[in-house]
Tab-separated table of C-alpha atoms in Angstrom:
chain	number	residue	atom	x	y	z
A	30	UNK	CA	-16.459	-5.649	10.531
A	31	UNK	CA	-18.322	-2.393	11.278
A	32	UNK	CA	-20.205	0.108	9.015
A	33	UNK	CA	-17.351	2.716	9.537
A	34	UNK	CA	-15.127	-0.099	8.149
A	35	UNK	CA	-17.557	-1.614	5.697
A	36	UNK	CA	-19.110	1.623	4.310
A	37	UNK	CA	-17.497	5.027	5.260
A	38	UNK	CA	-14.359	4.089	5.861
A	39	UNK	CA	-14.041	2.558	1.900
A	40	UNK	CA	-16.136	5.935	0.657
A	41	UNK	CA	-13.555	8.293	2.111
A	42	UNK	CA	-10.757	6.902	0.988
A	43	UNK	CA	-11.942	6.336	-2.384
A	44	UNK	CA	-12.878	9.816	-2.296
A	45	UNK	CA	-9.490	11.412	-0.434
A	46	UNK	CA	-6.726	9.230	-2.478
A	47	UNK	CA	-8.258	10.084	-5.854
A	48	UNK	CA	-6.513	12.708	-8.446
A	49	UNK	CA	-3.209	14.649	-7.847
A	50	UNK	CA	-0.744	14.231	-6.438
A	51	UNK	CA	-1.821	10.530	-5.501
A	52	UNK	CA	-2.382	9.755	-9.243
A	53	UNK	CA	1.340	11.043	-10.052
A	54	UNK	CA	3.176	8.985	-7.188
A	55	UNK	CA	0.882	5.553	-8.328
A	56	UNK	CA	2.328	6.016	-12.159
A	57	UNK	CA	5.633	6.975	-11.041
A	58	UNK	CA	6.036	3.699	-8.905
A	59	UNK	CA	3.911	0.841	-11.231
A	60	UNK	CA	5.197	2.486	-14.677
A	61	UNK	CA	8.082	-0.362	-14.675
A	62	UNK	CA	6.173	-2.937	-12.923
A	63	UNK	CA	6.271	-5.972	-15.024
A	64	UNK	CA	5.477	-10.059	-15.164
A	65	UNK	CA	3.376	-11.333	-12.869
A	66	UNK	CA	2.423	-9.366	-10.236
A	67	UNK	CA	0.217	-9.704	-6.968
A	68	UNK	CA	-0.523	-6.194	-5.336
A	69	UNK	CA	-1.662	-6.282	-1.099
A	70	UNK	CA	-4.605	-3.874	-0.389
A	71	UNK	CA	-6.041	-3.342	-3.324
A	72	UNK	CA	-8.875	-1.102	-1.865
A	73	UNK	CA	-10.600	0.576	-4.612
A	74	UNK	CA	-8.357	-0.482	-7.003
A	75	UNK	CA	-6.952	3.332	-7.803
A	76	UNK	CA	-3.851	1.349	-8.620
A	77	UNK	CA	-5.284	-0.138	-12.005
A	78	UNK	CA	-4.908	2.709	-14.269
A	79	UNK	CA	-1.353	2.948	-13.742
A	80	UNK	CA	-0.512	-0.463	-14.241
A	81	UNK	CA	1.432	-1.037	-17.710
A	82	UNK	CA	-1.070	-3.192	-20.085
A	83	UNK	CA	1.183	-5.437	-20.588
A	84	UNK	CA	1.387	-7.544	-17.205
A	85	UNK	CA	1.093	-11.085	-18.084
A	86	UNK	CA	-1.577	-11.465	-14.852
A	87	UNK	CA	-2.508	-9.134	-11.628
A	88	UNK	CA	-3.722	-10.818	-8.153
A	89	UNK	CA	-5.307	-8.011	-6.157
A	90	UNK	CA	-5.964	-8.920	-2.544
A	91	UNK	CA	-8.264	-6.894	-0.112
A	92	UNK	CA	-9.578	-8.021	2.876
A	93	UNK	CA	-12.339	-4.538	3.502
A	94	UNK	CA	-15.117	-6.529	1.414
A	95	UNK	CA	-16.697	-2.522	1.648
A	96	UNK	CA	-13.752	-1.608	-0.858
A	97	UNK	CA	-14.966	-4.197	-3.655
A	98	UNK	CA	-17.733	-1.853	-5.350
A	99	UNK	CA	-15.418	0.655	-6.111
A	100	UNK	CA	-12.912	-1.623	-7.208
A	101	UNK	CA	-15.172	-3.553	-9.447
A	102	UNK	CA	-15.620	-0.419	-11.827
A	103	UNK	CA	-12.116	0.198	-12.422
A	104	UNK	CA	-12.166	-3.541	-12.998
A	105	UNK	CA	-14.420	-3.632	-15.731
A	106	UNK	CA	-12.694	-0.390	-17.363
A	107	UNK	CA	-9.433	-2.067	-17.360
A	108	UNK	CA	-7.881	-3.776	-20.169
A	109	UNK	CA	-6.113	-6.086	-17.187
A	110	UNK	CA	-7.424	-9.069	-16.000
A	111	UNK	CA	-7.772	-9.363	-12.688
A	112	UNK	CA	-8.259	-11.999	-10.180
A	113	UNK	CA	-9.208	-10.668	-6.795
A	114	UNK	CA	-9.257	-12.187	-3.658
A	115	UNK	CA	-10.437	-10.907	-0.158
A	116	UNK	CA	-7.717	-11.892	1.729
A	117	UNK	CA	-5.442	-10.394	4.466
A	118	UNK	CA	-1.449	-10.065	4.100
A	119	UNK	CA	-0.836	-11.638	6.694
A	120	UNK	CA	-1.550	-15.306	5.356
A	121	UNK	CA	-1.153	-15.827	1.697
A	122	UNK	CA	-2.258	-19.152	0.088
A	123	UNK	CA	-0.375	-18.889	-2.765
A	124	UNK	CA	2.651	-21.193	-3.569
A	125	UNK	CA	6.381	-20.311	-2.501
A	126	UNK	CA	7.989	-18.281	-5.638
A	127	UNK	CA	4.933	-17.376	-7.692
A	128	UNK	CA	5.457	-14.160	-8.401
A	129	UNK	CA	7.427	-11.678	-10.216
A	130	UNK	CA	6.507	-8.165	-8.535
A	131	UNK	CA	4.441	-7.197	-5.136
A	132	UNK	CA	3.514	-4.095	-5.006
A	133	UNK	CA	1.677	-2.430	-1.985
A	134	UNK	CA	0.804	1.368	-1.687
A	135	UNK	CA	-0.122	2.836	1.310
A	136	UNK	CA	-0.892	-0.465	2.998
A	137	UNK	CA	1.897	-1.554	5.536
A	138	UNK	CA	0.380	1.138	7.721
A	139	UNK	CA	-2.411	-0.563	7.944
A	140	UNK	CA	-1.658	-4.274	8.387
A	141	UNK	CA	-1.568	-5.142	12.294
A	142	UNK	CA	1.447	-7.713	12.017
A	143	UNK	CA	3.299	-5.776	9.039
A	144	UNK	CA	6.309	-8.222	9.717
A	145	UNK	CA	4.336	-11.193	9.034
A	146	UNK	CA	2.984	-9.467	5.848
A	147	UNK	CA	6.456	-9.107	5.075
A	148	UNK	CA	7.839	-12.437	5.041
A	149	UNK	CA	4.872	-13.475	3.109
A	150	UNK	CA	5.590	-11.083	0.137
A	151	UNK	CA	9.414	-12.542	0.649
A	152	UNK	CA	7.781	-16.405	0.443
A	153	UNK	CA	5.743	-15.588	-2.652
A	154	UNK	CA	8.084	-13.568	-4.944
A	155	UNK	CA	10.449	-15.260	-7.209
A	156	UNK	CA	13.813	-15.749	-6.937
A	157	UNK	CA	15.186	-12.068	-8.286
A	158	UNK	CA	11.383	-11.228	-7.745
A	159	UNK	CA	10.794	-7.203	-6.922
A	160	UNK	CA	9.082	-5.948	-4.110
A	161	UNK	CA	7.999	-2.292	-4.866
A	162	UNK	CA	6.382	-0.289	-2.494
A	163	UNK	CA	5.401	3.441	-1.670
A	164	UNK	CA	3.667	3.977	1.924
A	165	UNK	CA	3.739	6.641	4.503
A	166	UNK	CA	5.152	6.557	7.540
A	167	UNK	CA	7.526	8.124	10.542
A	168	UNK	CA	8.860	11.283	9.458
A	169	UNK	CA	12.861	11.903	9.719
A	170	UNK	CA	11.971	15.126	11.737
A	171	UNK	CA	11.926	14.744	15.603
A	172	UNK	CA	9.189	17.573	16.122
A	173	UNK	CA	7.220	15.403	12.965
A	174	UNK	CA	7.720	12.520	15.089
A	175	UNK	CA	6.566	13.441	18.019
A	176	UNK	CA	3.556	14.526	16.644
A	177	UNK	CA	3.092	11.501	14.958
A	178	UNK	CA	3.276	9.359	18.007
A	179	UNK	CA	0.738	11.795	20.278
A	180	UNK	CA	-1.648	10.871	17.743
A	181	UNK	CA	-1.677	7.766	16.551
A	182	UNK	CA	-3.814	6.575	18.615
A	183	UNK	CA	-6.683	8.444	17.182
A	184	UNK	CA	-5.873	8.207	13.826
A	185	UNK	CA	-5.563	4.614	14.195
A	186	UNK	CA	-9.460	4.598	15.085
A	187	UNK	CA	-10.293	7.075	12.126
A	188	UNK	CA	-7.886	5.172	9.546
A	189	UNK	CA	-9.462	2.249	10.562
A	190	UNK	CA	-6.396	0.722	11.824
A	191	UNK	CA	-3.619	2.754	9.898
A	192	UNK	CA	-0.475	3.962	11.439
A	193	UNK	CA	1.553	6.814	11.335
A	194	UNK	CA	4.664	6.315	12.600
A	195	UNK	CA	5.895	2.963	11.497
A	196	UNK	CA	9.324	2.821	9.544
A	197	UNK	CA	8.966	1.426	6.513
A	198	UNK	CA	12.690	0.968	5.628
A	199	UNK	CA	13.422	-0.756	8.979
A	200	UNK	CA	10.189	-2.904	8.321
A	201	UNK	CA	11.208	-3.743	5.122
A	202	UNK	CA	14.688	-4.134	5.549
A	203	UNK	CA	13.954	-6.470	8.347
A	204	UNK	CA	12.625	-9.542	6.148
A	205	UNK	CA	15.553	-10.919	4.591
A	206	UNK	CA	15.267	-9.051	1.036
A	207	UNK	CA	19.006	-9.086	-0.384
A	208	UNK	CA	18.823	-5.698	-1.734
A	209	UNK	CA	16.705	-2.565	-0.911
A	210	UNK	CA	16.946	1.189	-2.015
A	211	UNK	CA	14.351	3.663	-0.298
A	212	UNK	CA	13.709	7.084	-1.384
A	213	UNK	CA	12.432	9.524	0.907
A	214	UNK	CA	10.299	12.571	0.351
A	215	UNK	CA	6.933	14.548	1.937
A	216	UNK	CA	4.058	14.107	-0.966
A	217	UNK	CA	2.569	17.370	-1.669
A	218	UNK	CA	-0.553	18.751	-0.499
A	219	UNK	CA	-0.667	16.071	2.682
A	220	UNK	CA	-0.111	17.217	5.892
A	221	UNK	CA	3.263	16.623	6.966
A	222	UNK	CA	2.135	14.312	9.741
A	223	UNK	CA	0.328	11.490	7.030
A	224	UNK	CA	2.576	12.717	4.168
A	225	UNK	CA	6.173	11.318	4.703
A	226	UNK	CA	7.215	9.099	2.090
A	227	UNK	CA	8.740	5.504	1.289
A	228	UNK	CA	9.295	4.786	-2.188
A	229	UNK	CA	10.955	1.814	-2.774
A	230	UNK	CA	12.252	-1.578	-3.791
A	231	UNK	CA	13.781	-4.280	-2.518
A	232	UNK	CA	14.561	-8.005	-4.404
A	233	UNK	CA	14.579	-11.167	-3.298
């Protein structure tokens, strides 16, 4: 791993996904978040805040070991326990059915076999478990769209490996949850092209 990746890559996006409206989209997704929970790409842990205090545990996973010194703060100033890992999605050692909730925010972009990612959060979640989720992605307007696929390749360099024009829903709906509602919507103040929304959840 680089020193874009290790160092600037973990600054900036500490720096750009901090305050409104990030801060009201991460409280209106984790407000009902409950039990056990493990949450993929933890990054800087902007997450924590959000989190109700009363989770009986919180796994954070990571595998930028550059995002860990931001994280750490928000650590300490949590009333959460945390055990954090630096791990990738893709391969999970934790046992079949161990958890209540997964949550991942702005992440499946990122992840270069999302699929695989996928059927690990379905392995490790509870029967009834909830996956919640809220992640950009491919826009439902073709002009969007097109956009979003002329440049991908670049911003895949600059987001360090991020994506813009996956579909969530399909993704999701692709790894065998039995239920899954998605809610659509552009996030304010963010460029159409990185700002289309997936809010949703989907149990096991």
């Amino acid at each position: 791993m680089g020193f874009y990746s290790r160092v600037l890559f973990p600054w900036g996006m500490n720096w750009l996904m901090s305050g409104e409206p990030f801060d009201s989209a991460r409280a209106n997704l984790l407000n009902r978040v409950s039990g056990k929970v493990l949450e993929i790409g933890f990054g800087s842990g902007l997450n924590l805040p959000h989190y109700p205090h009363s989770l009986s545990a919180l796994t954070a996973i990571d595998p930028n070991p550059g995002m860990r010194r931001y994280a750490e703060a928000r650590m300490l100033q949590s009333p959460i326990k945390v055990e954090h890992c630096e791990l990738n999605g893709e391969a999970l050692p934790m046992a079949d059915a161990s958890f209540d909730t997964v949550v991942s925010t702005w992440t499946l972009c990122s992840i270069e076999h999302a699929e695989q990612a996928l059927a690990e959060i379905h392995r490790v979640l509870k029967p009834g478990g909830r996956f919640v989720f809220l992640e950009h992605g491919l826009s439902d307007e073709p002009g969007i769209q097109r956009w979003q696929h002329r440049l991908n390749p670049i911003q895949k360099v600059i987001g360090d490996g991020c994506n813009l024009n996956r579909n969530i829903r399909e993704l999701v709906a692709a790894a065998g949850f039995r239920s899954l509602e998605v809610e659509n919507f552009y996030l304010e103040k963010t460029p159409r092209l990185l700002g289309y929304m997936y809010r949703g959840e989907a149990l096991k």
